[in-house]
Amino acid sequence: MTDASLHLWRNARLAPGADPAHVIENAAIAVRAGRIEWFGPEAELPPAYANAANATAHDLQARLVTPGLVDCHTHLVFAGNRAEEFAMRLEGATYEEVAKRGGGIVSTVRNTRAASEDALFAQSLRRLDALLAEGVTALEIKSGYGLDLPTERKILRVARRLAAARPVTISTTFLGAHALPAEYAGRADAYIDHVCNDMLPALHAEGLVDAVDVFCERIAFTLDQAERVFAAAARLNLPVKMHAEQLSLMGGAQLAAKHHALSADHLEFLDEDGVIAMREAGTVAVLLPGAFYFIREKQLPPIDLLRRHGVPIALATDNNPGTSPTTSLLLMLNMGCTLFRLSVAEVLAGVTRHGARALGHPDVAGEIKVGAKADFVAWEIDSLSELAYWSGLDRCALVVRHGVPTIDKRIAR
Ligand code: DI6
Ligand code: FE
C-alpha cells in the first residue's frame, strides 16, 4: 500500500545528480506516494509544503545525500564458487586456458544446474544483502549459468523472488548465450538456435525477461551468433546489451550499437570505431574494473576516447564467481579511480544516472528529480570523494527506496 501522505526530508546536503560540483546545502526533498514532488534549498520550500498540516518531517542532520546506487551489471544468481580456479590462475593459467580446460563458466553451470531453487535463492540473497548494505537501490541480474531451459528459468525465477523479498528494483537479463554447454560441444550454431527459438520465447512468455545479453568473444560466441540473439530479442521487443571487447577486439560494440543496445560492457579492447558507433547509438559504456582487476588484465578500456566522443560511462560490480567475485559497488568506485583513472564525478555518475541509463528500467532514474521514485542514500561522509576513497569502510547511514527507509545505520550527530 503506497503512503499518500507528504514526507519532508530536511536538513540535507543534497547532490541530486551525485555531482560533487553541484551540492545543495540546507536542502529539502518533498516526497509523496514514493515519488519526489519537489527538492531544493529548504529556504525556497513552497508554502504548500512548508505549511502542510499532515507532513511528516525527517531530519537528515546535514548529511550528504545522493541518489540510490545502481549496479547495472551482475551475474548474482549462481551456485558454488571458483576459488580453486583462482588458485590455478595464481599458478599461471590464464582465464581463457581455464575456460578451454572445462573450467570457468561451465563449472559454475554444473553447480547451478544441481542446486535447488531454494538453495540458489539462499546463496544469492546473501550477495544481494551485501549490495543493499552499501546503498544499492536498483540492480540488474543476468541468467547464464544454466545454459538449458529449466536452469535458466530457475535463475530468472530466483531473481524475481529476490525482488519480492527485498526493497530493491531488479531488472532481469537473459544471458543464455553466455557459454556453450557440454551437450552442444562443437555445435554452437545449434545451441544458438535453441537459445533463440526455444529458451528466450519460453522465458519471455513466463514474464521472466526484461533484456537480453550475449557474450561476444573468442571463447564464447561470434558476431553472427550474437546478431541472431539480438534478432530474436527484437522479435519480442526486448532491449539488448552485450559483453563486448573484453579479451579481444571482435567488433561486438559496433554490432551492439547497430542494434541500439542499452549498453556494451567490459570494453577493454574497444577501438575508436566502436566508440563512435556507441556514441551515435546512445549505447552506454559499462566498465567493470572488478573483472579487469581479478583476471589481472593489462589492457585498459579507452577512457580518453570515451570521454572525447561523449559516451556515457557506467560502472558495475559484474558480480560473478569467475572474474569478479565482489559484492561491493563502492569498491568499483575506488577501482574506477585507481585503475581506470576516472574522476570522482565520473565514477559517481557511473553508479547513478549512467548506471540507470544502462539498466533501462522505467522506475530507476539514478538521480533526484521531480517525478522520479524517491530512491536516495544519506552517508556518514564529509565530501563525496570519500565514496571512492574509502575501501571496506561502511559509510552508508540511511537508505530510502520509493520514499521508505529500508536501512538505517545512522550514528547520532
Ligand atoms: N565475462 C566475464 O567476465 C564473466 N562472463 C563474461 O561473459 C565471467 C563469468 C565466469 O567466469 O563465470
Ligand atoms: Fe559479466
Coordinates of C-alpha atoms and ligand atoms in Angstrom, one line a residue:
M1 CA 0.0 0.0 0.0
T2 CA 1.7 3.3 -1.1
D3 CA 1.9 6.0 1.5
A4 CA 0.0 9.0 0.0
S5 CA 0.9 11.4 2.9
L6 CA 3.6 14.1 2.5
H7 CA 7.1 13.4 3.8
L8 CA 9.6 16.3 4.1
W9 CA 13.2 15.2 4.2
R10 CA 15.0 18.2 5.6
N11 CA 18.5 19.5 6.5
A12 CA 20.4 17.6 3.8
R13 CA 23.5 18.4 1.8
L14 CA 21.9 17.2 -1.4
A15 CA 23.8 16.1 -4.5
P16 CA 20.8 15.5 -6.9
G17 CA 23.0 14.2 -9.7
A18 CA 25.7 12.7 -7.5
D19 CA 27.9 15.5 -8.9
P20 CA 30.5 16.9 -6.4
A21 CA 30.3 20.2 -8.2
H22 CA 26.5 20.5 -7.5
V23 CA 25.7 20.1 -3.9
I24 CA 22.6 21.9 -2.5
E25 CA 23.3 22.9 1.1
N26 CA 20.4 23.0 3.7
A27 CA 18.3 21.2 1.2
A28 CA 14.8 19.5 1.4
I29 CA 13.1 16.8 -0.6
A30 CA 9.3 16.6 -0.6
V31 CA 8.0 13.1 -1.2
R32 CA 4.5 11.8 -1.7
A33 CA 3.4 8.3 -2.7
G34 CA 7.0 7.3 -3.1
R35 CA 7.8 9.9 -5.7
I36 CA 9.7 13.2 -5.5
E37 CA 7.4 16.2 -5.8
W38 CA 10.0 18.9 -5.0
F39 CA 13.6 19.3 -4.0
G40 CA 15.9 22.3 -3.4
P41 CA 17.1 24.8 -0.8
E42 CA 14.9 24.5 2.2
A43 CA 14.6 28.3 2.3
E44 CA 12.8 28.0 -1.0
L45 CA 10.4 25.3 0.1
P46 CA 7.0 26.2 -1.4
P47 CA 4.4 27.2 1.2
A48 CA 2.2 24.4 0.3
Y49 CA 4.9 22.1 1.7
A50 CA 6.2 24.3 4.4
N51 CA 2.7 24.8 5.9
A52 CA 1.3 21.3 5.2
A53 CA -0.5 20.2 8.3
N54 CA -0.1 16.5 7.9
A55 CA 3.5 16.4 6.7
T56 CA 6.0 14.0 8.3
A57 CA 9.4 15.7 8.8
H58 CA 12.6 13.7 8.7
D59 CA 15.9 15.4 9.8
L60 CA 18.9 14.3 7.7
Q61 CA 21.2 16.1 10.1
A62 CA 23.3 17.8 7.4
R63 CA 24.4 14.5 5.9
L64 CA 25.5 14.3 2.3
V65 CA 22.7 12.7 0.2
T66 CA 23.0 11.1 -3.2
P67 CA 20.6 9.2 -5.4
G68 CA 20.3 5.5 -4.6
L69 CA 23.2 3.5 -6.2
V70 CA 22.5 1.4 -9.4
D71 CA 24.5 -1.8 -10.1
C72 CA 23.7 -2.3 -13.8
H73 CA 25.7 -5.5 -14.5
T74 CA 25.6 -8.6 -12.2
H75 CA 25.5 -12.4 -12.5
L76 CA 24.4 -12.5 -8.9
V77 CA 22.4 -15.8 -9.1
F78 CA 24.8 -18.8 -9.2
A79 CA 25.7 -21.8 -7.0
G80 CA 29.1 -22.6 -5.5
N81 CA 32.3 -20.7 -6.2
R82 CA 35.6 -20.9 -8.2
A83 CA 38.2 -20.3 -5.5
E84 CA 40.2 -23.4 -6.7
E85 CA 40.4 -21.9 -10.2
F86 CA 41.6 -18.7 -8.6
A87 CA 44.4 -20.7 -7.2
M88 CA 45.1 -22.3 -10.6
R89 CA 45.4 -18.9 -12.1
L90 CA 47.9 -17.9 -9.4
E91 CA 49.9 -20.8 -10.8
G92 CA 49.9 -19.1 -14.2
A93 CA 46.8 -20.5 -16.0
T94 CA 45.0 -17.7 -18.0
Y95 CA 41.3 -17.1 -17.8
E96 CA 41.0 -18.4 -21.4
E97 CA 43.1 -21.5 -20.6
V98 CA 41.0 -22.3 -17.6
A99 CA 37.9 -22.0 -19.8
K100 CA 39.4 -24.3 -22.5
R101 CA 40.2 -26.9 -19.8
G102 CA 36.5 -27.2 -19.0
G103 CA 36.7 -24.8 -16.1
G104 CA 35.2 -21.3 -16.0
I105 CA 31.6 -20.7 -16.7
V106 CA 30.7 -24.3 -17.4
S107 CA 31.9 -25.4 -14.0
T108 CA 29.5 -23.0 -12.3
V109 CA 26.9 -24.3 -14.7
R110 CA 27.3 -27.8 -13.2
N111 CA 26.8 -26.4 -9.7
T112 CA 23.9 -24.2 -10.6
R113 CA 22.0 -27.0 -12.5
A114 CA 22.4 -29.2 -9.4
A115 CA 21.2 -26.6 -6.9
S116 CA 17.6 -26.4 -5.8
E117 CA 15.8 -23.1 -6.4
D118 CA 15.6 -22.5 -2.7
A119 CA 19.4 -23.2 -2.2
L120 CA 20.1 -20.8 -5.2
F121 CA 17.8 -18.2 -3.6
A122 CA 19.5 -18.5 -0.2
Q123 CA 23.1 -18.2 -1.6
S124 CA 22.1 -15.3 -3.8
L125 CA 20.2 -13.4 -1.1
R126 CA 23.5 -13.1 0.9
R127 CA 25.1 -11.4 -2.1
L128 CA 22.1 -9.1 -2.6
D129 CA 22.1 -8.0 1.0
A130 CA 25.8 -7.1 0.8
L131 CA 25.0 -4.8 -2.2
L132 CA 21.9 -3.3 -0.4
A133 CA 24.0 -2.6 2.7
E134 CA 26.1 -0.2 0.6
G135 CA 23.2 1.8 -0.7
V136 CA 22.2 -0.1 -3.9
T137 CA 18.5 0.5 -4.6
A138 CA 18.4 -1.0 -8.1
L139 CA 20.4 -3.6 -9.9
E140 CA 20.4 -6.0 -12.9
I141 CA 20.7 -9.8 -12.5
K142 CA 21.6 -11.9 -15.6
S143 CA 20.9 -15.6 -16.1
G144 CA 23.7 -17.5 -17.9
Y145 CA 24.7 -20.3 -15.5
G146 CA 22.1 -22.7 -16.6
L147 CA 22.5 -22.9 -20.4
D148 CA 19.4 -25.1 -20.5
L149 CA 15.8 -24.1 -20.3
P150 CA 15.0 -25.4 -16.8
T151 CA 18.1 -23.9 -15.1
E152 CA 17.9 -20.6 -17.0
R153 CA 14.2 -20.5 -15.8
K154 CA 15.3 -21.3 -12.2
I155 CA 17.9 -18.5 -12.2
L156 CA 15.4 -15.9 -13.5
R157 CA 12.7 -17.1 -11.1
V158 CA 15.2 -16.6 -8.2
A159 CA 15.9 -13.1 -9.5
R160 CA 12.2 -12.3 -9.4
R161 CA 11.9 -13.8 -5.9
L162 CA 14.8 -11.7 -4.7
A163 CA 13.0 -8.6 -5.9
A164 CA 9.9 -9.7 -3.9
A165 CA 11.9 -10.4 -0.8
R166 CA 13.9 -7.2 -0.5
P167 CA 13.1 -3.4 -1.1
V168 CA 15.1 -3.2 -4.3
T169 CA 14.3 -2.8 -8.1
I170 CA 15.7 -5.7 -10.1
S171 CA 15.9 -5.9 -13.9
T172 CA 16.5 -9.4 -15.3
T173 CA 18.6 -10.2 -18.3
F174 CA 18.5 -13.4 -20.3
L175 CA 22.1 -14.5 -21.0
G176 CA 21.6 -17.9 -22.4
A177 CA 24.4 -17.0 -24.9
H178 CA 27.0 -16.9 -22.1
A179 CA 28.9 -20.1 -22.9
L180 CA 28.5 -23.3 -25.0
P181 CA 27.2 -26.1 -22.7
A182 CA 28.9 -29.5 -22.9
E183 CA 25.9 -31.2 -24.6
Y184 CA 26.3 -28.8 -27.6
A185 CA 30.1 -29.2 -27.8
G186 CA 31.1 -28.3 -31.4
R187 CA 27.6 -27.3 -32.3
A188 CA 27.5 -23.6 -31.3
D189 CA 25.0 -22.7 -34.1
A190 CA 22.6 -25.4 -33.0
Y191 CA 22.8 -24.0 -29.4
I192 CA 22.2 -20.5 -30.6
D193 CA 19.1 -21.9 -32.4
H194 CA 18.0 -23.4 -29.1
V195 CA 18.6 -20.1 -27.3
C196 CA 16.7 -18.0 -29.9
N197 CA 13.9 -20.4 -30.8
D198 CA 13.1 -22.2 -27.6
M199 CA 14.7 -20.7 -24.4
L200 CA 14.1 -17.0 -25.0
P201 CA 10.5 -17.2 -26.2
A202 CA 9.5 -19.5 -23.4
L203 CA 11.1 -17.4 -20.6
H204 CA 9.8 -14.2 -22.1
A205 CA 6.3 -15.7 -22.2
E206 CA 6.6 -16.5 -18.5
G207 CA 7.4 -12.8 -17.7
L208 CA 11.0 -13.6 -16.6
V209 CA 13.0 -11.5 -19.1
D210 CA 13.5 -7.7 -19.2
A211 CA 16.5 -7.6 -21.5
V212 CA 18.8 -9.9 -23.5
D213 CA 22.6 -10.1 -23.4
V214 CA 25.3 -12.1 -25.2
F215 CA 29.0 -12.8 -24.6
C216 CA 30.7 -12.0 -27.9
E217 CA 34.3 -13.3 -27.6
R218 CA 36.7 -15.9 -29.0
I219 CA 35.9 -18.2 -26.1
A220 CA 32.1 -17.6 -26.4
F221 CA 30.0 -16.5 -29.4
T222 CA 30.7 -14.9 -32.8
L223 CA 29.3 -11.7 -34.2
D224 CA 26.9 -13.7 -36.4
Q225 CA 25.7 -15.7 -33.5
A226 CA 25.3 -12.6 -31.4
E227 CA 23.3 -10.9 -34.2
R228 CA 20.9 -13.9 -34.2
V229 CA 20.4 -13.5 -30.5
F230 CA 19.7 -9.8 -31.0
A231 CA 17.3 -10.5 -33.8
A232 CA 15.4 -12.9 -31.5
A233 CA 15.2 -10.2 -28.8
A234 CA 13.9 -7.7 -31.4
R235 CA 11.1 -10.1 -32.3
L236 CA 10.0 -9.9 -28.7
N237 CA 10.6 -6.1 -28.4
L238 CA 13.3 -6.7 -25.7
P239 CA 16.2 -4.4 -25.3
V240 CA 19.7 -5.8 -25.7
K241 CA 23.2 -5.4 -24.2
M242 CA 26.5 -7.2 -24.8
H243 CA 29.6 -8.4 -23.1
A244 CA 31.9 -6.9 -25.8
E245 CA 35.7 -6.5 -26.5
Q246 CA 36.6 -8.0 -23.1
L247 CA 39.5 -10.2 -24.1
S248 CA 39.9 -9.1 -27.8
L249 CA 38.6 -6.7 -30.4
M250 CA 35.7 -8.6 -32.1
G251 CA 33.7 -5.6 -33.3
G252 CA 30.9 -6.5 -30.8
A253 CA 30.5 -2.9 -29.6
Q254 CA 29.7 -1.8 -33.2
L255 CA 27.2 -4.6 -33.5
A256 CA 25.6 -3.7 -30.2
A257 CA 25.4 -0.1 -31.3
K258 CA 23.8 -1.2 -34.6
H259 CA 21.1 -2.8 -32.5
H260 CA 20.8 0.3 -30.3
A261 CA 21.9 -1.7 -27.3
L262 CA 21.3 -0.3 -23.8
S263 CA 25.0 -0.9 -23.2
A264 CA 28.2 -2.6 -24.3
D265 CA 30.1 -4.0 -21.3
H266 CA 33.8 -4.6 -20.3
L267 CA 35.3 -2.9 -23.5
E268 CA 39.0 -3.2 -22.6
F269 CA 39.8 -3.8 -26.3
L270 CA 37.3 -1.3 -27.7
D271 CA 38.5 0.8 -30.6
E272 CA 37.6 4.3 -31.9
D273 CA 35.1 2.9 -34.5
G274 CA 33.3 1.2 -31.7
V275 CA 33.3 4.3 -29.5
I276 CA 31.9 6.4 -32.3
A277 CA 29.2 3.8 -33.1
M278 CA 28.2 3.7 -29.4
R279 CA 28.0 7.5 -29.2
E280 CA 25.8 7.6 -32.3
A281 CA 23.5 4.9 -30.9
G282 CA 23.3 6.3 -27.4
T283 CA 24.8 3.0 -26.1
V284 CA 26.3 3.3 -22.6
A285 CA 29.8 2.0 -21.9
V286 CA 29.6 -0.2 -18.8
L287 CA 33.1 -0.6 -17.4
L288 CA 33.8 -3.5 -15.0
P289 CA 37.0 -2.8 -13.0
G290 CA 36.4 -5.7 -10.7
A291 CA 36.9 -8.2 -13.6
F292 CA 39.8 -6.2 -15.0
Y293 CA 41.5 -6.4 -11.6
F294 CA 40.6 -10.0 -10.8
I295 CA 41.8 -11.6 -14.1
R296 CA 44.8 -9.2 -14.0
E297 CA 44.0 -7.7 -17.4
K298 CA 46.6 -5.3 -18.7
Q299 CA 44.6 -3.6 -21.5
L300 CA 42.8 -0.6 -20.1
P301 CA 39.5 0.4 -21.7
P302 CA 39.9 3.5 -23.9
I303 CA 38.8 6.0 -21.3
D304 CA 40.1 9.0 -23.2
L305 CA 38.2 8.0 -26.4
L306 CA 35.0 7.5 -24.5
R307 CA 35.4 11.0 -22.9
R308 CA 36.4 12.6 -26.2
H309 CA 33.3 11.2 -28.0
G310 CA 30.9 11.8 -25.1
V311 CA 29.9 8.2 -24.5
P312 CA 28.3 7.9 -21.0
I313 CA 30.4 5.7 -18.7
A314 CA 28.7 3.4 -16.2
L315 CA 30.4 1.2 -13.5
A316 CA 29.2 -2.1 -12.1
T317 CA 30.4 -5.0 -10.0
D318 CA 29.9 -7.7 -12.6
N319 CA 29.4 -9.9 -9.6
N320 CA 30.2 -13.5 -10.7
P321 CA 32.2 -16.4 -9.4
G322 CA 34.8 -16.4 -12.1
T323 CA 36.1 -13.0 -12.9
S324 CA 34.6 -10.6 -10.3
P325 CA 33.6 -12.3 -7.0
T326 CA 32.9 -8.9 -5.4
T327 CA 29.7 -7.6 -3.8
S328 CA 31.0 -4.1 -3.3
L329 CA 29.8 -1.4 -5.7
L330 CA 31.7 1.2 -3.6
L331 CA 34.9 -0.7 -4.3
M332 CA 34.2 -0.3 -8.0
L333 CA 34.2 3.5 -7.4
N334 CA 37.6 3.1 -5.8
M335 CA 38.9 0.9 -8.7
G336 CA 37.4 3.1 -11.3
C337 CA 39.5 5.9 -10.0
T338 CA 42.7 4.0 -9.1
L339 CA 42.8 1.5 -12.0
F340 CA 41.0 3.4 -14.8
R341 CA 41.9 6.9 -13.6
L342 CA 38.3 8.1 -13.8
S343 CA 37.4 11.2 -11.8
V344 CA 35.2 11.1 -8.7
A345 CA 32.5 12.8 -10.6
E346 CA 32.7 10.2 -13.4
V347 CA 32.6 7.2 -11.1
L348 CA 29.6 8.6 -9.1
A349 CA 27.8 9.2 -12.4
G350 CA 28.7 5.7 -13.3
V351 CA 26.7 4.1 -10.4
T352 CA 23.8 6.6 -10.5
R353 CA 22.4 8.3 -13.7
H354 CA 24.6 6.4 -16.2
G355 CA 24.1 3.1 -14.4
A356 CA 20.3 3.8 -14.5
R357 CA 20.5 4.5 -18.3
A358 CA 22.3 1.2 -18.8
L359 CA 19.7 -0.6 -16.7
G360 CA 16.9 0.8 -18.7
H361 CA 14.2 0.4 -16.0
P362 CA 11.4 3.0 -16.2
D363 CA 11.3 3.3 -12.4
V364 CA 15.0 3.9 -12.0
A365 CA 16.2 7.4 -12.8
G366 CA 19.5 7.3 -11.0
E367 CA 19.1 11.0 -9.9
I368 CA 16.9 13.1 -7.7
K369 CA 14.4 14.8 -10.0
V370 CA 10.7 15.7 -9.8
G371 CA 8.5 12.8 -10.7
A372 CA 11.2 10.2 -10.1
K373 CA 10.9 7.4 -7.5
A374 CA 12.3 8.7 -4.2
D375 CA 15.4 6.5 -4.0
F376 CA 18.3 8.1 -2.1
V377 CA 21.1 7.5 0.4
A378 CA 22.4 9.6 3.3
W379 CA 26.1 9.0 4.0
E380 CA 28.4 9.4 7.0
I381 CA 30.9 11.4 4.9
D382 CA 32.1 15.0 4.7
S383 CA 32.8 15.0 0.9
L384 CA 31.6 12.9 -2.0
S385 CA 35.2 12.0 -2.8
E386 CA 35.1 9.7 0.3
L387 CA 32.7 7.3 -1.5
A388 CA 35.6 6.5 -3.9
Y389 CA 38.4 7.0 -1.3
W390 CA 37.5 4.5 1.4
S391 CA 37.8 0.8 0.7
G392 CA 35.8 -1.5 3.0
L393 CA 34.6 1.1 5.4
D394 CA 30.8 1.3 5.7
R395 CA 29.8 4.9 5.1
C396 CA 26.2 4.2 4.4
A397 CA 23.9 5.8 7.0
L398 CA 20.3 5.6 5.6
V399 CA 18.8 4.1 2.5
V400 CA 15.4 5.3 1.3
R401 CA 13.7 3.5 -1.5
H402 CA 10.4 4.7 -3.0
G403 CA 10.2 7.1 -0.1
V404 CA 10.5 4.4 2.5
P405 CA 13.6 4.0 4.8
T406 CA 14.9 0.5 4.2
I407 CA 18.3 0.5 6.0
D408 CA 19.0 2.9 8.9
K409 CA 22.6 2.8 10.4
R410 CA 22.7 6.4 11.3
I411 CA 25.1 7.4 14.1
A412 CA 23.7 10.1 16.3
R413 CA 25.0 13.5 15.4
Ligands
DI6_1 N1 32.6 -12.3 -19.0 C1 33.0 -12.4 -17.7 O1 34.0 -11.8 -17.2 C2 32.1 -13.2 -17.0 N2 31.2 -13.6 -18.0 C3 31.5 -13.0 -19.2 O2 30.9 -13.1 -20.2 C4 32.8 -14.4 -16.4 C5 31.8 -15.5 -16.0 C6 32.5 -16.6 -15.3 O3 33.8 -16.8 -15.4 O4 31.8 -17.3 -14.5
FE2 FE 29.5 -10.0 -16.9

